[in-house]
Coordinates of C-alpha atoms in Angstrom, one line a residue:
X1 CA 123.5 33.7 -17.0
X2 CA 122.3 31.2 -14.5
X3 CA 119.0 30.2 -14.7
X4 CA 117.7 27.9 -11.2
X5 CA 115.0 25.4 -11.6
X6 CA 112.3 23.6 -9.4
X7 CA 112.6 19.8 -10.2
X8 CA 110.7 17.2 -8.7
X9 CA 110.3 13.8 -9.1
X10 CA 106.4 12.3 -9.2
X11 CA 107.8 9.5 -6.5
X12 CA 108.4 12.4 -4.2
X13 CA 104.3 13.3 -3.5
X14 CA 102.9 10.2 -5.5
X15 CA 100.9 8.5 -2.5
X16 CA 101.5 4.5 -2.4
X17 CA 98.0 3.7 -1.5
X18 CA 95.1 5.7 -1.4
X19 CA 95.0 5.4 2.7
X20 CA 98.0 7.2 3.0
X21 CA 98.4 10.7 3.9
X22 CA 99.8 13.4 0.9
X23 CA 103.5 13.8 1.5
X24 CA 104.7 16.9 1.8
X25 CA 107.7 18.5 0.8
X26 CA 109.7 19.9 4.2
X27 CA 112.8 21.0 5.0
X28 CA 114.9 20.1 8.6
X29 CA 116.8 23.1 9.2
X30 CA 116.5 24.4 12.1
X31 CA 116.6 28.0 12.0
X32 CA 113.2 27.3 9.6
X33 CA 111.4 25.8 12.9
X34 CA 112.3 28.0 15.8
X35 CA 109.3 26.4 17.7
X36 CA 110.3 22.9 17.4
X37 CA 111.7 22.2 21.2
X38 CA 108.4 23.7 22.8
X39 CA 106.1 21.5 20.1
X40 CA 108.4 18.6 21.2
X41 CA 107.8 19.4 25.0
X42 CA 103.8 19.8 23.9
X43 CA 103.9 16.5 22.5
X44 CA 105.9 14.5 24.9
X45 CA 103.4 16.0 27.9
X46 CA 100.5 14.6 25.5
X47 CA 102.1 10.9 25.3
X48 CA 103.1 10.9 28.9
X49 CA 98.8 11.7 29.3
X50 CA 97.6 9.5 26.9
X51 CA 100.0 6.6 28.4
X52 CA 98.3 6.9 31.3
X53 CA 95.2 7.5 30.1
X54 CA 95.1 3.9 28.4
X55 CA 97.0 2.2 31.1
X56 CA 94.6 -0.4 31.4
X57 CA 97.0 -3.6 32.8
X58 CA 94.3 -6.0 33.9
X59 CA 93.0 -8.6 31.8
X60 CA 90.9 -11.5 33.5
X61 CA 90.6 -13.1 36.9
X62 CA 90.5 -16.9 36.6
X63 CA 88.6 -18.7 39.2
X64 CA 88.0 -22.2 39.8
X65 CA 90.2 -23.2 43.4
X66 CA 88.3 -23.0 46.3
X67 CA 91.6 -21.8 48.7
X68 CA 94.4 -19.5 48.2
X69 CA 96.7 -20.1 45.5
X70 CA 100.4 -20.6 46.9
X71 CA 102.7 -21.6 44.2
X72 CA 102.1 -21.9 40.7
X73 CA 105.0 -22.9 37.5
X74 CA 105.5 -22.0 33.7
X75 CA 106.8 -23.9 31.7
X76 CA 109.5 -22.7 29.5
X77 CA 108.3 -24.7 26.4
X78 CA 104.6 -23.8 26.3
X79 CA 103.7 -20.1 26.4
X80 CA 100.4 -20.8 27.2
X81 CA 100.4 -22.9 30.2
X82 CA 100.8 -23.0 34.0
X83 CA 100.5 -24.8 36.9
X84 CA 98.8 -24.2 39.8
X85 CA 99.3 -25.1 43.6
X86 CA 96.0 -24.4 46.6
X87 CA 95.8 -24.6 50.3
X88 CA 93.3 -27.3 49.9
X89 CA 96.0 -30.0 48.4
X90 CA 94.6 -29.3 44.6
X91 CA 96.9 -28.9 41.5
X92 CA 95.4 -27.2 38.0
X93 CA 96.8 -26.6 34.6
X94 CA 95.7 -23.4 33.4
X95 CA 95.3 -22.4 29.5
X96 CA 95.9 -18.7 29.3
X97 CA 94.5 -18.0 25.9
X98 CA 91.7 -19.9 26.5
X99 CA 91.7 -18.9 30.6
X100 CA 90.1 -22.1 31.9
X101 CA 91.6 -25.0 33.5
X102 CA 92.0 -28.0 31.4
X103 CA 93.6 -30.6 33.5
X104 CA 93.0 -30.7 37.5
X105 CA 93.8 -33.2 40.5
X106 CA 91.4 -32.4 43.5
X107 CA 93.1 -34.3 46.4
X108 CA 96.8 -34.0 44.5
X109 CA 97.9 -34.0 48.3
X110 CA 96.8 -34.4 51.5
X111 CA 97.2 -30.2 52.6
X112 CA 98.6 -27.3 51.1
X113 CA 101.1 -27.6 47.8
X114 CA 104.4 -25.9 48.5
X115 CA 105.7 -26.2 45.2
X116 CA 105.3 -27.3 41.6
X117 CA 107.3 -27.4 38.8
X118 CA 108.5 -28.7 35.1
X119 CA 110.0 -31.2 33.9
X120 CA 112.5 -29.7 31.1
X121 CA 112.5 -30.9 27.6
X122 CA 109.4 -29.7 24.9
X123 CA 109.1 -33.5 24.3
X124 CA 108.3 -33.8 28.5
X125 CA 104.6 -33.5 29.3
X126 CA 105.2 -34.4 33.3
X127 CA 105.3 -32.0 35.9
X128 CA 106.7 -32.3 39.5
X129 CA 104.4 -31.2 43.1
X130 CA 105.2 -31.3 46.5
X131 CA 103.5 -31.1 49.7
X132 CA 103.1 -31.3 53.4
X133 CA 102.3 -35.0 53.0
X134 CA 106.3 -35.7 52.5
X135 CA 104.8 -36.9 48.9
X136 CA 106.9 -35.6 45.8
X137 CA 104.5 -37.2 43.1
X138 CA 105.1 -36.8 38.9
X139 CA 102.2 -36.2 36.8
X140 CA 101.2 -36.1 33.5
X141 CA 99.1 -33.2 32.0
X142 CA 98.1 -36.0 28.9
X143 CA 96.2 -37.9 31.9
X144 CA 93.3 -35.8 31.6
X145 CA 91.8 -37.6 28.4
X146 CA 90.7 -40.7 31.1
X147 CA 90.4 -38.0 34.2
X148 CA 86.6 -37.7 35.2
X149 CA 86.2 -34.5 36.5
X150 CA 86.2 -34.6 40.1
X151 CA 88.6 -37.7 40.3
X152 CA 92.1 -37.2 40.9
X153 CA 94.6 -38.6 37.7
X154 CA 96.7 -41.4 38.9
X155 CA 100.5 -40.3 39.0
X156 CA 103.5 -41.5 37.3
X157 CA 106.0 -41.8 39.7
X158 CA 105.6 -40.7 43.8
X159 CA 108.6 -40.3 45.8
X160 CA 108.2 -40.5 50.0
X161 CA 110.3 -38.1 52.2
X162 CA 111.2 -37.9 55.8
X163 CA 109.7 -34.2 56.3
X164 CA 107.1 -32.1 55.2
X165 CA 108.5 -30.5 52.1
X166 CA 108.5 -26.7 51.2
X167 CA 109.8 -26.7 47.6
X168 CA 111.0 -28.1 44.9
X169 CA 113.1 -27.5 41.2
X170 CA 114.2 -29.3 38.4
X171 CA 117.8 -29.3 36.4
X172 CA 117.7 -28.0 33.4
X173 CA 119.5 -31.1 31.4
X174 CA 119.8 -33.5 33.8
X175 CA 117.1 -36.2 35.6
X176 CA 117.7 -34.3 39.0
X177 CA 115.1 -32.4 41.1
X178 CA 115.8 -31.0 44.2
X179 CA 113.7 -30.6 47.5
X180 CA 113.5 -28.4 50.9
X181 CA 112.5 -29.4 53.8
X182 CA 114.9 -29.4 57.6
X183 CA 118.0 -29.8 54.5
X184 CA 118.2 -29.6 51.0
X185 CA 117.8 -33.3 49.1
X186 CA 118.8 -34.1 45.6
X187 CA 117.1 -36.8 43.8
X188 CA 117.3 -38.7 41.1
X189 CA 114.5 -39.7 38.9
X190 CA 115.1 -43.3 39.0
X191 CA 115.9 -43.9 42.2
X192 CA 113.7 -43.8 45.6
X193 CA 116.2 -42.2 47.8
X194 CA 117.8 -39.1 47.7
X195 CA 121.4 -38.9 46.0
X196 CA 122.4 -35.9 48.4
X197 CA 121.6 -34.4 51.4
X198 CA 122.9 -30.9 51.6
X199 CA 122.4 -28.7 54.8
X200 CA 124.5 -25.9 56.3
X201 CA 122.3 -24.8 60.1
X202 CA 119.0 -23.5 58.7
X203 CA 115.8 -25.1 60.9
X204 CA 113.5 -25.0 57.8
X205 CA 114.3 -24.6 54.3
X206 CA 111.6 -22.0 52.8
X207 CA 113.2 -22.2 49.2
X208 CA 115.4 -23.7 46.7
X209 CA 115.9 -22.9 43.5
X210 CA 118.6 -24.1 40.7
X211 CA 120.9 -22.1 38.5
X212 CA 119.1 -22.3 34.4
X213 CA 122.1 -21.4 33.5
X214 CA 125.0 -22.2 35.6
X215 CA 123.4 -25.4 36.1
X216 CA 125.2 -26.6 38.5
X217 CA 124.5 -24.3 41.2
X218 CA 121.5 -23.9 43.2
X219 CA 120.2 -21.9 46.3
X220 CA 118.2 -21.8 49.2
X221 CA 116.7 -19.5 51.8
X222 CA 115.6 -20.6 55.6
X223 CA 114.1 -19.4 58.8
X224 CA 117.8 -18.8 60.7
X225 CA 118.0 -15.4 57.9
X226 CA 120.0 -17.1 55.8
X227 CA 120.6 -17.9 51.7
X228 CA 123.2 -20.8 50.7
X229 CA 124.9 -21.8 47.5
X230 CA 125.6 -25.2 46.9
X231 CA 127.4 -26.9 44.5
X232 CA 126.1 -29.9 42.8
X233 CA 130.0 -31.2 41.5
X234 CA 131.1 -31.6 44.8
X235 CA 127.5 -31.9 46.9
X236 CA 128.4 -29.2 49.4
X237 CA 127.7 -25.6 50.4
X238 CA 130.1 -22.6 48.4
X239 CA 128.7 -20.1 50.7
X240 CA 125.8 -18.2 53.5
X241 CA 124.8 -15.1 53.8
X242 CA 122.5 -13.7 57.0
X243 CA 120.1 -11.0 56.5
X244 CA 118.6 -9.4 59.8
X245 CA 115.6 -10.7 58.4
X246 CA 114.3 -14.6 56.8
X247 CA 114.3 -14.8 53.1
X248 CA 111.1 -15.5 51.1
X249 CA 111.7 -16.4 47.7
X250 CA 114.7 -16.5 45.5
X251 CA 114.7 -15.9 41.7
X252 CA 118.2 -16.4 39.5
X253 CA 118.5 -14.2 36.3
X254 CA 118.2 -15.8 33.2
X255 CA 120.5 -13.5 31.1
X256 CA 123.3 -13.6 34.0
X257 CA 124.2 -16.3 35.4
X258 CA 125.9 -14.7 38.8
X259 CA 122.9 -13.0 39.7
X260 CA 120.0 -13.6 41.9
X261 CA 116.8 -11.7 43.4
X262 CA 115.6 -12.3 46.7
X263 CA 112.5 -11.2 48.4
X264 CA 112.9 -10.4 52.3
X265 CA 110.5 -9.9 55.3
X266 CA 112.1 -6.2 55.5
X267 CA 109.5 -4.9 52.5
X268 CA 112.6 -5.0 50.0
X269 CA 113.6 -7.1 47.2
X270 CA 117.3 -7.0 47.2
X271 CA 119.8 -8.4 44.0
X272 CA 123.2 -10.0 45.0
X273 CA 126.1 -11.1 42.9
X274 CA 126.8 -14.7 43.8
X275 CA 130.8 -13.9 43.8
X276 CA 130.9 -11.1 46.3
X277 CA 127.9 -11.3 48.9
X278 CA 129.1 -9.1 51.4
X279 CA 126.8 -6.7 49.7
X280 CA 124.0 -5.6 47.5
X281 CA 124.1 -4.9 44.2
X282 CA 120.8 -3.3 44.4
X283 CA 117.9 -2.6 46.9
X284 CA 114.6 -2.2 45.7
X285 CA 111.9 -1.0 48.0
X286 CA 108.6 0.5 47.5
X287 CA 106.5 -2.6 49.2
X288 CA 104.9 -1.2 52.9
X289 CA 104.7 -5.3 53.7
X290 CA 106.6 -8.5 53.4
X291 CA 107.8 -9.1 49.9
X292 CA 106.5 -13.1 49.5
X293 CA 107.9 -13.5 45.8
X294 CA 109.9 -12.8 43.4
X295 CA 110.2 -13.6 39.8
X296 CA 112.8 -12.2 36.7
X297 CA 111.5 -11.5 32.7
X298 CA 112.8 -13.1 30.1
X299 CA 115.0 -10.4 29.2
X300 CA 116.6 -10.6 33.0
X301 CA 116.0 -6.7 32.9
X302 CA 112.8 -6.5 35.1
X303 CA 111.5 -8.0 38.2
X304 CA 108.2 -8.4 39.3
X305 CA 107.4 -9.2 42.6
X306 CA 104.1 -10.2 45.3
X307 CA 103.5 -8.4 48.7
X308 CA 101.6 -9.7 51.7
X309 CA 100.3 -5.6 51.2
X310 CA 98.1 -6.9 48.9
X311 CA 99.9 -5.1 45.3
X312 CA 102.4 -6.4 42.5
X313 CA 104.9 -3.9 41.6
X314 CA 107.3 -4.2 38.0
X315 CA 110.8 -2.9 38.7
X316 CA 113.6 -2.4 36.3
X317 CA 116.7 -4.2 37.9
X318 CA 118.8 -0.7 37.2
X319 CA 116.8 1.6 39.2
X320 CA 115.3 1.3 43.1
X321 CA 111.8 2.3 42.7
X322 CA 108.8 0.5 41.1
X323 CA 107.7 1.5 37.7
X324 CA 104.5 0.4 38.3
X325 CA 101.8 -0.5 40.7
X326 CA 99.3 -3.3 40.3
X327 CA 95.9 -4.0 42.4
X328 CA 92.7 -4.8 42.5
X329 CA 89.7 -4.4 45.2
X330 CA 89.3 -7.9 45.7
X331 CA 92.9 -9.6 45.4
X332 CA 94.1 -10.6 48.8
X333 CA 97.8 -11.1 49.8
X334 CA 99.3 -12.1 46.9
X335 CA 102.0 -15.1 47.2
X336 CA 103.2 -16.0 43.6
X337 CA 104.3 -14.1 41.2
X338 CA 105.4 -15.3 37.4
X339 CA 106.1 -13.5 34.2
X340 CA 105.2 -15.4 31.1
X341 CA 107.9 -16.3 28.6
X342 CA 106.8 -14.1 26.2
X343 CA 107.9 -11.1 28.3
X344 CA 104.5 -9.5 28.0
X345 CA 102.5 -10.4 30.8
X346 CA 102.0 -10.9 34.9
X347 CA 100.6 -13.9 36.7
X348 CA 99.9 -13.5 40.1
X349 CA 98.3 -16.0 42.8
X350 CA 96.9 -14.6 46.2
X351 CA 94.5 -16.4 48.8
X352 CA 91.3 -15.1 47.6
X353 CA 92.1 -18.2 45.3
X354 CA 92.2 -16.2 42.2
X355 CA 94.8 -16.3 39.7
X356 CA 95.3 -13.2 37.6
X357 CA 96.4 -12.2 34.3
X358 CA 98.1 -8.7 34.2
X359 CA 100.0 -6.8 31.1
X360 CA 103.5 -6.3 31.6
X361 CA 103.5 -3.2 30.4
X362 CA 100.0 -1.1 31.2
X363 CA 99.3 0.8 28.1
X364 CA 100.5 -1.8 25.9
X365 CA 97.7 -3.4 23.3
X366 CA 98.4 -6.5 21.6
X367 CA 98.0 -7.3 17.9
X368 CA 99.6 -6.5 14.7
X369 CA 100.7 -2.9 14.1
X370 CA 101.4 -0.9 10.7
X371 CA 104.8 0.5 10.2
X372 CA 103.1 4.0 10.5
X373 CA 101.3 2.8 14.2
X374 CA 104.9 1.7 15.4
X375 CA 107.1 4.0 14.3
X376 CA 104.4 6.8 16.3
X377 CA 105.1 4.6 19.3
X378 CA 109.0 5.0 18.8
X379 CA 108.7 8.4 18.4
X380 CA 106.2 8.9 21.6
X381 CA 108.8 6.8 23.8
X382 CA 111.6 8.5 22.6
X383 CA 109.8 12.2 23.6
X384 CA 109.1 10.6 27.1
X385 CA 112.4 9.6 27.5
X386 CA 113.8 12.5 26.3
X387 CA 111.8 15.2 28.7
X388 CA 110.8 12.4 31.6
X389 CA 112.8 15.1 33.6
X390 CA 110.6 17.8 32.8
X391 CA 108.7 18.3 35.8
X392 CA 105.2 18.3 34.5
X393 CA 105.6 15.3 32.1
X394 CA 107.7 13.8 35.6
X395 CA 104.2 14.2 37.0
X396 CA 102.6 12.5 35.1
X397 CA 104.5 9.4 34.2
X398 CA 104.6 8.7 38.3
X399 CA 101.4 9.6 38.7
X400 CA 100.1 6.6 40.6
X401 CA 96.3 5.8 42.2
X402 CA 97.2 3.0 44.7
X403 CA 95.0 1.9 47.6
X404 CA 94.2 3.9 51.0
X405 CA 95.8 1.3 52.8
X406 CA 99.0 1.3 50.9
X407 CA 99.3 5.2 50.9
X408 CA 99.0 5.2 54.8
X409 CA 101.3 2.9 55.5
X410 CA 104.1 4.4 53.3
X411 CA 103.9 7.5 54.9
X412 CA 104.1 5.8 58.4
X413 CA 107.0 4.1 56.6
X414 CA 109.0 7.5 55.8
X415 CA 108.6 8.9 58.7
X416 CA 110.2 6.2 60.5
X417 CA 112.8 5.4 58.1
X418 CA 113.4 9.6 58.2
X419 CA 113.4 9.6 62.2
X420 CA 115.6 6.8 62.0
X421 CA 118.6 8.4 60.0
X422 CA 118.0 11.5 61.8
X423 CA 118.8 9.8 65.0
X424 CA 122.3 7.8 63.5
X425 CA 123.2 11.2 62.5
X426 CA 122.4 13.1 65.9
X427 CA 124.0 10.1 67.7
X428 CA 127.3 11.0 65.3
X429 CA 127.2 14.5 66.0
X430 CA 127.5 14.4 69.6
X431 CA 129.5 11.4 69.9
X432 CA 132.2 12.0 72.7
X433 CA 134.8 9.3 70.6
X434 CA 134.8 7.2 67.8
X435 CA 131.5 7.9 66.5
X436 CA 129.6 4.9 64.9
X437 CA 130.2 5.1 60.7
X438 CA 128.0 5.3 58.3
X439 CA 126.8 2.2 56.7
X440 CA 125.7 1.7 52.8
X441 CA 121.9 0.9 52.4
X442 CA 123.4 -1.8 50.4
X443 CA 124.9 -3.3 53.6
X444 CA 122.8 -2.6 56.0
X445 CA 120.4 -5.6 56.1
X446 CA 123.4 -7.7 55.6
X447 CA 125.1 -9.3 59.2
X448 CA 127.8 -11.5 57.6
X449 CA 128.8 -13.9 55.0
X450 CA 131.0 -17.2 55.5
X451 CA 132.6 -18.9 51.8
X452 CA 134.0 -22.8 52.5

């Protein structure tokens, strides 16, 4: 005769602390919980809510230039600083945990700073700005123990130019710095002359920015349309590529060292491979104005980029449409745009001379979290993920409240794009001969590319 018998072990139910809930016993088999898919849906349609419910991404404002803010540097070896560039020739190192400025130059140069940036190395306390004045001056940020406020630091080191420069970047390993004005100059630290002139037809140089991790490649973007690769072994041009329209910024991707964002005066923010330009790996548009910069995470899987429509929008480089939407009342065209090293928040700078301090991700709350707090997050994001195609939860994860202005203009913006295709198409249809192919959107705002 068999006999069967409950047996439990006190471990099983014994609570660890007296905060924790009673376990219970509870068996997985599925025939036991013929509800489970719909409580599943129920409960991924109440994350996607609550998500945006608590999306709050804003943080603070910091204010202290008196014009717009049009460049602006992190530096790789302090989280919690950055460096700021204004119309009115002023420089300012920002503390982000503390959100004040604690070091500033008021008459850094003579008109607006068109670019700023680190000196590698977490030894290196200097820093790097350039201007309209043809000045390239280095400062140090331990200058502002003697700095009265009011009275601008005396630089290090000042370099004079032939042009008015538009931007500047450092090597990564190497005393080298390169400039844009009319051409691309390479300099080294200890000399007064440029090493290198590079230049390949562009008028003005609005860019240049070097390779962190092919480090001996850097690009740049001018006003004839067009982005060149040099090569730094050789001091020449690899390649050029012309858009139909001029390039604003250019960003390289950490993680992968053949790829590079740029952001274009078409609205878009396209990513090319460096090895085969003749077209787009990717074409992100949701901006209803001209894209004025771009900037990759830390990761090198998201973008976030600055619009002369007055918004920031966070992209994933895999998919073509924004995840998110940033903006404020009061913020003005924005022109920089940086994500921290950290990978978990925005900068922006626009000319309402503000710079702002966004969260990368909206509904995100910093701080230390219990094992039982993040394993419920898991679990949430893993239901949104799972039913995002759902068209109520779909809803609700896009749901987004931008400006009047914004909303307008993209509509305007679909209709034309929509009467635009329906045109090429009508034009193809009742084409006597040879009727005009259909070209990729990934080529389209491409017109050639020429390799030396």
């Amino acid at each position: 005769m068999k006999v069967k018998a409950l047996s439990r072990s006190t471990a099983d139910y014994t609570r660890e602390t007296k905060s924790d809930i009673q376990r219970l016993p509870r068996n997985v088999d599925p025939e036991l919980h013929p509800l489970e898919r719909a409580r599943e849906y129920k409960r991924a349609l109440n994350s996607a809510k609550l998500e945006r419910m608590f999306a709050k991404p804003f943080i603070a404002s910091m204010s202290g230039h008196i014009d717009g803010i049009y460049t602006m540097a992190k530096n790789p070896w302090d989280l919690d600083s950055i460096i700021t560039g204004s119309g009115d020739g002023e420089l300012r190192l920002w503390s982000l945990s503390d959100q004040k400025t604690v070091w500033r130059a008021p008459e850094a140069h003579r008109g607006i700073v068109k670019g700023v940036c680190n000196v590698p190395g977490g030894e290196s306390d200097r820093f790097l700005s350039v201007g309209t004045d043809k000045l390239v001056k280095v400062w140090s940020r331990s200058e502002s123990a003697v700095a009265v406020d009011g009275v601008t630091p005396e630089t290090i080191a000042t370099y004079s130019g032939r042009h008015p420069f538009s931007g500047i970047d450092h090597h990564r390993n190497r005393p080298l710095f390169t400039t844009c004005s009319s051409l691309v100059e390479v300099w080294d630290v200890d000399r007064s002359e440029p090493i290198a002139n590079l230049s390949w037809g562009a008028d003005t140089i609005n860019t240049v920015r070097m390779n962190q991790t092919e480090v001996n490649v850097l690009a740049s973007c001018g006003t004839d349309r067009s982005v060149i690769l040099y090569d730094l072994r050789t001091n020449s041009p690899l390649s050029k590529l012309v858009m139909t329209l001029s390039t604003n910024a250019i960003a390289w991707n950490p993680m992968e060292a053949f790829m590079f964002a740029t952001a274009n005066e078409d609205h878009n923010v396209y990513i090319f491979d460096m090895r085969r330009m003749d077209h787009a790996v990717s074409v992100l548009r949701n901006h209803v104005s001209a894209v004025m910069d771009v900037d990759y995470s830390p990761t090198g899987q998201e973008l976030v980029s600055g619009s002369y429509d007055r918004s920031i929008r966070l992209w994933d480089v895999n998919k073509a449409h924004s995840r998110d939407i940033y903006h404020t009342k009061r913020m003005q065209r924005v022109f920089c745009v940086k994500f921290t090293q950290d990978n978990k928040y925005v900068l922006s700078g626009s000319d309402d001379s503000n710079l702002r301090l966004w969260r990368a991700k909206a509904s995100e709350r910093v701080g230390i979290k219990s094992n039982r707090q993040q394993a419920s997050i898991e679990y949430a994001e893993k239901l949104k993920d799972r039913y995002k195609f759902v068209p109520e939860v779909q809803k609700v994860l896009r749901q987004r409240n931008v400006p009047a202005g914004i909303k307008k203009a993209s509509q305007t913006k679909q209709i034309m794009l929509q009467s635009r295709k329906r045109k090429e198409e009508n034009e193809r249809k009742y084409a006597k001969s040879n009727p005009k192919p259909r070209v990729p959107e990934r080529r389209k705002a491409i017109i050639g590319v020429t390799n030396k």
